[in-house]
Every structure is written in C-alpha cells, then in structure tokens.
Coordinates of C-alpha atoms in Angstrom, one line a residue:
X114 CA -136.2 86.1 -12.3
X115 CA -133.4 84.5 -14.1
X116 CA -130.0 83.9 -12.8
X117 CA -127.1 85.9 -14.5
X118 CA -124.5 83.2 -15.1
X119 CA -120.9 83.1 -16.6
X120 CA -119.5 79.9 -18.2
X121 CA -115.9 79.3 -17.1
X122 CA -114.2 76.9 -19.5
X123 CA -115.4 75.5 -22.7
X124 CA -113.7 72.1 -22.8
X125 CA -115.2 68.7 -23.0
X126 CA -117.7 69.5 -20.2
X127 CA -117.7 73.2 -20.6
X128 CA -119.1 73.3 -24.0
X129 CA -122.0 71.3 -22.9
X130 CA -122.6 73.5 -20.0
X131 CA -122.5 76.6 -22.3
X132 CA -125.1 75.2 -24.5
X133 CA -127.4 74.2 -21.6
X134 CA -127.1 77.7 -20.2
X135 CA -128.1 79.3 -23.4
X136 CA -131.1 76.9 -23.8
X137 CA -132.3 77.3 -20.3
X138 CA -135.3 79.7 -19.7
X139 CA -134.2 80.1 -16.0
X140 CA -130.6 81.4 -16.8
X141 CA -129.2 84.5 -18.6
X142 CA -125.8 84.0 -20.0
X143 CA -123.8 87.2 -19.4
X144 CA -120.2 86.0 -19.9
X145 CA -117.8 83.2 -20.9
X146 CA -114.3 82.8 -19.7
X147 CA -111.8 80.9 -21.7
X148 CA -108.3 79.8 -21.1
X149 CA -106.4 81.1 -24.2
X150 CA -106.4 83.7 -27.0
X151 CA -107.5 81.1 -29.6
X152 CA -111.1 81.1 -28.0
X153 CA -111.1 84.7 -26.8
X154 CA -113.2 87.1 -28.9
X155 CA -115.4 84.4 -30.4
X156 CA -119.2 84.3 -29.8
X157 CA -120.4 81.9 -27.2
X158 CA -123.0 80.4 -29.4
X159 CA -120.3 79.1 -31.8
X160 CA -118.1 77.8 -28.8
X161 CA -121.1 75.9 -27.6
X162 CA -121.4 74.3 -31.0
X163 CA -124.6 76.1 -32.0
X164 CA -125.2 77.0 -35.5
X165 CA -125.8 80.7 -34.6
X166 CA -124.3 83.4 -32.5
X167 CA -125.7 84.6 -29.3
X168 CA -124.1 87.9 -28.9
X169 CA -121.9 87.1 -25.8
X170 CA -118.1 87.3 -26.5
X171 CA -115.7 85.2 -24.6
X172 CA -112.8 86.8 -22.7
X173 CA -109.6 85.4 -21.2
X174 CA -109.7 88.3 -18.7
X175 CA -110.7 86.8 -15.2
X176 CA -110.8 90.0 -13.6
X177 CA -113.3 91.5 -15.8
X178 CA -115.5 88.5 -15.4
X179 CA -115.3 88.8 -11.7
X180 CA -115.9 92.5 -11.7
X181 CA -119.0 92.0 -13.6
X182 CA -120.7 90.3 -10.6
X183 CA -122.7 87.4 -12.0
X184 CA -125.0 85.7 -9.8
X185 CA -123.2 82.3 -10.4
X186 CA -120.0 80.8 -12.3
X187 CA -120.5 77.4 -14.0
X188 CA -116.8 76.4 -13.4
X189 CA -115.6 73.6 -16.0
X190 CA -111.9 74.3 -16.3
X191 CA -109.4 71.6 -16.2
X192 CA -108.2 71.0 -12.7
X193 CA -106.5 67.6 -12.5
X194 CA -103.2 69.1 -13.8
X195 CA -103.6 72.5 -12.1
X196 CA -105.2 71.8 -8.8
X197 CA -103.9 74.7 -6.6
X198 CA -104.7 77.2 -9.7
X199 CA -108.2 75.9 -9.6
X200 CA -108.8 76.1 -5.9
X201 CA -107.5 79.8 -6.2
X202 CA -110.1 80.4 -8.9
X203 CA -112.8 79.2 -6.6
X204 CA -111.6 81.1 -3.7
X205 CA -111.5 84.5 -5.7
X206 CA -115.0 83.9 -7.2
X207 CA -116.6 83.0 -3.8
X208 CA -114.9 86.0 -2.1
X209 CA -116.3 88.2 -4.5
X210 CA -119.8 87.2 -3.8
X211 CA -120.2 85.0 -6.8
X212 CA -121.9 81.6 -6.3
X213 CA -120.2 78.5 -8.0
X214 CA -121.3 75.3 -9.5
X215 CA -118.4 73.2 -10.7
X216 CA -117.7 69.6 -12.1
X217 CA -114.3 69.7 -10.3
X218 CA -112.1 69.6 -8.2
X219 CA -114.1 66.7 -7.3
X220 CA -113.1 66.4 -3.6
X221 CA -115.4 69.4 -2.9
X222 CA -118.3 67.3 -3.6
X223 CA -118.0 66.3 0.1
X224 CA -114.8 67.4 1.6
X225 CA -115.4 66.6 5.1
X226 CA -112.8 64.3 6.6
X227 CA -110.9 64.3 3.2
X228 CA -109.3 67.5 2.8
X229 CA -106.7 69.0 4.9
X230 CA -107.4 72.3 6.6
X231 CA -105.0 74.2 4.3
X232 CA -107.2 73.4 1.3
X233 CA -110.7 73.5 2.9
X234 CA -110.5 76.5 5.3
X235 CA -109.5 79.1 2.6
X236 CA -112.7 78.1 0.6
X237 CA -114.9 78.0 3.6
X238 CA -113.6 81.5 4.6
X239 CA -114.1 82.9 1.1
X240 CA -117.8 81.6 1.1
X241 CA -118.4 83.4 4.3
X242 CA -116.7 86.6 3.2
X243 CA -118.7 86.7 0.1
X244 CA -122.0 85.3 1.5
X245 CA -121.6 82.8 -1.4
X246 CA -122.0 79.0 -2.1
X247 CA -120.0 76.4 -3.8
X248 CA -121.6 73.0 -5.1
X249 CA -119.3 70.5 -7.0
X250 CA -121.0 67.5 -8.7
X251 CA -121.3 65.7 -12.0
X252 CA -121.9 62.0 -12.6
X253 CA -119.0 60.3 -10.7
X254 CA -118.5 61.7 -8.3
X255 CA -121.9 62.9 -8.7
X256 CA -125.6 61.7 -9.2
X257 CA -124.4 58.1 -9.9
X258 CA -123.1 57.8 -6.3
X259 CA -125.2 60.4 -4.3
X260 CA -128.6 61.1 -5.6
X261 CA -129.5 57.6 -7.0
X262 CA -128.1 55.4 -4.4
X263 CA -129.4 57.5 -1.5
X264 CA -132.8 57.3 -3.2
X265 CA -132.7 53.7 -3.0
X266 CA -131.3 53.5 0.4
X267 CA -134.5 55.4 1.7
X268 CA -136.6 52.1 1.0
X269 CA -134.2 49.8 3.0
X270 CA -134.9 48.2 6.6
X271 CA -131.1 47.4 6.8
X272 CA -128.0 48.2 4.7
X273 CA -124.9 46.1 5.2
X274 CA -123.1 47.4 2.0
X275 CA -123.7 50.2 -0.5
X276 CA -121.5 50.0 -3.5
X277 CA -121.3 52.2 -6.7
X278 CA -119.7 51.0 -9.6
X279 CA -118.6 52.8 -13.0
X280 CA -118.0 50.2 -15.8
X281 CA -117.0 52.0 -18.9
X282 CA -115.0 51.5 -22.0
X283 CA -112.8 54.8 -22.2
X284 CA -111.3 54.2 -25.8
X285 CA -113.5 57.2 -27.2
X286 CA -112.9 59.5 -24.0
X287 CA -111.1 62.6 -25.9
X288 CA -108.8 63.9 -23.2
X289 CA -105.3 62.9 -23.5
X290 CA -103.9 64.6 -20.4
X291 CA -106.5 62.5 -18.4
X292 CA -106.1 59.2 -20.3
X293 CA -102.2 59.0 -20.4
X294 CA -100.8 61.5 -17.7
X295 CA -103.5 61.1 -15.1
X296 CA -104.9 57.5 -15.4
X297 CA -101.6 56.2 -16.9
X298 CA -103.0 54.3 -19.8
X299 CA -100.3 53.4 -22.5
X300 CA -97.8 53.7 -19.8
X301 CA -95.5 50.9 -18.3
X302 CA -96.9 49.2 -15.5
X303 CA -94.0 50.0 -13.3
X304 CA -94.7 53.7 -13.9
X305 CA -97.1 54.8 -11.4
X306 CA -99.5 57.6 -12.7
X307 CA -100.9 60.6 -10.8
X308 CA -104.3 58.9 -10.2
X309 CA -102.6 55.9 -8.5
X310 CA -100.1 57.9 -6.3
X311 CA -100.6 56.8 -2.7
X312 CA -103.8 58.6 -1.3
X313 CA -104.9 60.1 -4.6
X314 CA -107.8 57.9 -5.0
X315 CA -109.1 58.5 -1.5
X316 CA -108.9 62.2 -2.2
X317 CA -111.0 62.0 -5.3
X318 CA -113.3 59.6 -4.2
X319 CA -113.0 59.6 -0.3
X320 CA -115.7 62.1 -0.2
X321 CA -118.1 59.9 -2.3
X322 CA -117.9 57.0 0.3
X323 CA -118.0 59.5 3.3
X324 CA -121.0 61.3 2.0
X325 CA -122.9 57.9 1.4
X326 CA -122.1 57.0 4.9
X327 CA -123.4 60.3 6.2
X328 CA -126.6 59.9 4.2
X329 CA -127.2 56.4 5.7
X330 CA -126.2 57.4 9.2
X331 CA -122.9 55.4 9.5
X332 CA -119.7 56.7 10.9
X333 CA -116.7 55.3 9.1
X334 CA -113.5 54.2 11.0
X335 CA -111.3 54.5 7.8
X336 CA -111.2 54.9 4.1
X337 CA -109.0 52.3 2.3
X338 CA -108.0 52.1 -1.4
X339 CA -106.8 49.1 -3.8
X340 CA -106.3 48.9 -7.5
X341 CA -105.0 46.6 -10.2
X342 CA -103.8 47.4 -13.8
X343 CA -103.6 45.1 -16.7
X344 CA -101.4 45.4 -19.8
X345 CA -102.5 45.5 -23.6
X346 CA -102.3 42.0 -25.1
X347 CA -101.1 43.7 -28.4
X348 CA -100.9 47.2 -29.7
X349 CA -104.0 49.2 -30.6
X350 CA -105.1 52.8 -31.0
X351 CA -107.7 54.9 -29.0
X352 CA -109.2 58.2 -29.8
X353 CA -106.2 60.1 -27.9
X354 CA -103.3 58.0 -29.0
X355 CA -101.4 54.7 -29.2
X356 CA -101.5 51.9 -26.6
X357 CA -98.5 49.7 -27.1
X358 CA -98.4 46.2 -26.3
X359 CA -97.5 45.4 -22.7
X360 CA -98.5 49.0 -21.6
X361 CA -101.6 49.7 -19.2
X362 CA -104.9 49.1 -20.9
X363 CA -107.3 48.3 -18.1
X364 CA -107.7 49.6 -14.6
X365 CA -109.8 48.5 -11.7
X366 CA -109.9 50.3 -8.3
X367 CA -111.9 50.4 -5.2
X368 CA -112.2 53.2 -2.5
X369 CA -113.9 51.7 0.5
X370 CA -115.5 53.2 3.6
X371 CA -114.9 50.8 6.6
X372 CA -116.5 50.2 9.8
X373 CA -113.9 47.9 11.7
X374 CA -112.8 45.4 9.0
X375 CA -115.9 45.6 6.8
X376 CA -116.5 47.7 3.9
X377 CA -119.9 49.5 4.2
X378 CA -119.7 52.2 1.5
X379 CA -117.7 51.4 -1.6
X380 CA -116.9 53.3 -4.8
X381 CA -115.5 50.9 -7.6
X382 CA -114.3 51.5 -11.1
X383 CA -113.7 49.2 -14.0
X384 CA -112.2 51.0 -16.8
X385 CA -111.2 49.3 -20.1
X386 CA -109.9 50.4 -23.5
X387 CA -111.5 47.5 -25.3
X388 CA -114.5 45.4 -24.2
X389 CA -112.5 42.1 -24.5
X390 CA -110.0 43.0 -21.8
X391 CA -110.2 41.4 -18.4
X392 CA -113.5 39.3 -18.8
X393 CA -113.1 38.2 -15.2
X394 CA -114.0 41.8 -14.0
X395 CA -117.5 43.1 -13.9
X396 CA -119.3 43.5 -17.0
X397 CA -121.5 46.4 -18.1
X398 CA -125.0 46.3 -18.7
X399 CA -124.4 47.8 -22.1
X400 CA -121.4 47.0 -24.2
X401 CA -120.0 50.5 -24.0
X402 CA -120.5 51.0 -20.2
X403 CA -122.9 51.4 -17.4
X404 CA -123.3 52.6 -13.8
X405 CA -124.3 50.1 -11.1
X406 CA -125.6 50.5 -7.7
X407 CA -125.6 47.5 -5.4
X408 CA -127.2 47.5 -1.8
X409 CA -126.8 44.4 0.2
X410 CA -129.2 44.4 3.1
X411 CA -133.1 44.2 3.2
X412 CA -134.2 44.5 0.6
X413 CA -131.2 44.2 -1.7
X414 CA -131.0 46.1 -4.9
X415 CA -129.0 46.0 -8.2
X416 CA -129.6 49.0 -10.6
X417 CA -128.0 49.7 -13.7
X418 CA -127.8 53.0 -15.3
X419 CA -126.9 53.3 -19.0
X420 CA -126.4 56.6 -20.9
X421 CA -126.9 57.3 -24.3
X422 CA -127.4 60.2 -26.7
X423 CA -128.8 60.8 -30.2
X424 CA -125.9 63.0 -30.7
X425 CA -122.9 60.8 -29.7
X426 CA -121.7 57.6 -27.7
X427 CA -121.7 56.9 -24.2
X428 CA -118.9 59.2 -23.4
X429 CA -120.5 62.1 -25.1
X430 CA -123.6 61.4 -23.0
X431 CA -121.8 61.4 -19.8
X432 CA -120.0 64.5 -20.4
X433 CA -123.5 66.1 -21.2
X434 CA -125.0 64.7 -18.1
X435 CA -122.1 66.0 -16.1
X436 CA -122.6 69.4 -17.4
X437 CA -126.4 69.4 -16.9
X438 CA -126.3 68.3 -13.5
X439 CA -124.5 71.5 -12.4
X440 CA -126.3 73.7 -14.8
X441 CA -129.7 72.8 -13.7
X442 CA -128.5 73.1 -10.1
X443 CA -127.7 77.0 -10.6
X444 CA -131.1 78.4 -9.1
X445 CA -131.0 76.0 -6.1
X446 CA -127.3 77.0 -5.4
X447 CA -127.9 80.7 -5.7
X448 CA -130.9 80.4 -3.2
X449 CA -128.8 78.1 -0.9
X450 CA -127.2 79.2 2.4
X451 CA -123.6 80.4 2.2
X452 CA -120.9 77.7 2.2
X453 CA -119.8 74.6 0.7
X454 CA -123.1 72.7 -0.3
X455 CA -123.4 68.9 -0.8
X456 CA -126.1 66.6 -2.3
X457 CA -127.4 66.2 1.3
X458 CA -128.2 69.9 1.5
X459 CA -130.0 70.8 -1.8
X460 CA -133.5 70.0 -2.9
X461 CA -134.3 67.6 -5.8
X462 CA -132.8 69.2 -8.9
X463 CA -134.6 68.6 -12.2
X464 CA -134.3 70.1 -15.7
X465 CA -136.6 73.2 -16.5
X466 CA -139.1 72.3 -19.2
X467 CA -137.9 73.3 -22.7
X468 CA -139.0 72.8 -26.2
X469 CA -136.8 70.9 -28.6
X470 CA -135.4 72.5 -31.6

C-alpha cells in the first residue's frame, strides 16, 4: 500500500522532491504546502517543473495540511534563516501523528551531544505524543558522510581517522541568502557571517562527526572547528550576484571529532567560487566538484564521488540527490519506531524501480 505524502516547500530541493513523489510508485501525493500566495492555488505538476498538471493544488494553509493527516511530510522549507519557526513546524507535524523526512535543520541528522535540551526535548516529546518519526538527511550532512563512509569502515581492521570532504565550486548555487548572508561570500573578510559565528559549524556538522564516531564505536572527547577565508583577487559575478575584489570568494573549514589531541572523525569543506582560487587547497576529482571519503587505518581508503545529471550541472545533481535521499526513505521512516531516527537506525534505502519517460 502506498504512503500518503505531502510535500512541504517547493524551493531548490523541494521542487525535486515533489517531482520524485509524483514519479514514485510507492507514494501518493495528497497535498503541497507553499510559503506564499504566488504559489498557492497552482498545480503540483507545474510547481515540480513537469509539463502536465497532476490534480493536486498547492496551499499556504498549514493547518489544513496537518488536519488532512498524511502518513508523511517531506519537509524542504528553508531553515537556516528561520530556525525556530522550522523547529516549531516539525514539532506540530510530529505531535499530530505525521511522520517527517526532511533535508533540514541539519543538526537533526544526529542531534545527540549537539543540541541543547530546549531544542531537542520538544521534538522528542512531540514524536512520543504523535507516535511518529523524524529523519533528516541529504547529501552533506547526509549519505556522503554517513552511508558511504560507514560502508567502507565496515571492511577495516583498524581506523585511525575517518574524513569526509566536500570539494565544490558553488558559483552556480542559486540561493542568494545561503551564499551571501549565511556563508558570507561577497562580504568583507572582517565581517563574520552566520555560518562562521562561534559554534555554528559544530552545530551544523557536529552531529556528522559524532554519528561517524558512534558508527565505528568511538567515544569522542570533544568537537572542535577551524576555518579560513580567501578574498577575490579581482571582481567577478556568480549566479546569485557580484563578488567584489577583496571580498570573500573561497572558504575552507573542518569540524573535528577529537579523542584526546587526535582527530578521529573529520568533516571538511573546501568551497570555491572559481576553480583557480586557492590551488594549495584540496582539488576535486572533477573540475566542478566532488565528495571524498578518506580512511586512514588498515586498509586505507580514498573514494571520490562525483555527481552529474543530464539535466543540469553538479549543483543541480546534488540538489536532486538531496531530495531523493529523503523521498526514497519515506516508506522506511513511516514503518520505523517513533522518535528521531538516524542513518544508524534505518535499513538500506534504495530507489523504487521506475520507467523512464
């Protein structure tokens, strides 16, 4: 029997998720929630970028969506700049008995040891009240630093360090709020953006290094963070705006899970707006970008994952992958025990067999 699903948000990730729900033989789209009147009243097929309507009309009435009691909500609303509102969304859905798969807030991927009780407890209580489950995932945080590295780790005799690295050109990433306001690109180097405020990197990716540690049976003593930013050597433009000479144009950071003075699980990002910037930093396996998993131990591993799509560039492909990671998980999350679920809890998730076209 198919799961009755509502798509919540139709932005960069949500529109791909919506198309994936429509295409899935295991899911029945019963509703679409949108954030504004410009999309309310439009057919889901059109919002998903399809060339035909599907007969499900979008609404901006959250109460009506909740009252319809779907089996699951695929939650893809923007959360970085409305964090408390997003947490309240999740709480309301879970308390109403609705399971949720989501691409954010990312710290719910593995919140233990990361979130303070005032953020974690209301979600746990709502899941108990509604007998419902929450699963947050994507690509990073997501399968590039849980499913794939833990699969490799399962073949090791010894692991000294497990490192997951995103090495990506973000010039075509079409979200101005993320690029300029949250990551700080195009801003003066003495202006610290939201992402680089003390503790934010560890809040966003601390769960990643803690989940990896849990997966390989290691207890961390601490989680630390470091970063560096590089200015643009001259002015240039990206999809979302202008990068002036001397403003931030490249960012590298690490979130490190430490045992004593030694990093054991590490999440590293190398983010450029042009491929010629910072040649001394790690280089991707493909000019546009890649995800790398490195295990130092016995045996050692180095695995590069390159995303692509016949319909767009690497950023299009990673948005699609993020969406489908959570859409394909809906049946498993609906069947799961109530509570916050992680990649350590769920069975292997694969795509249902579908025909092209």
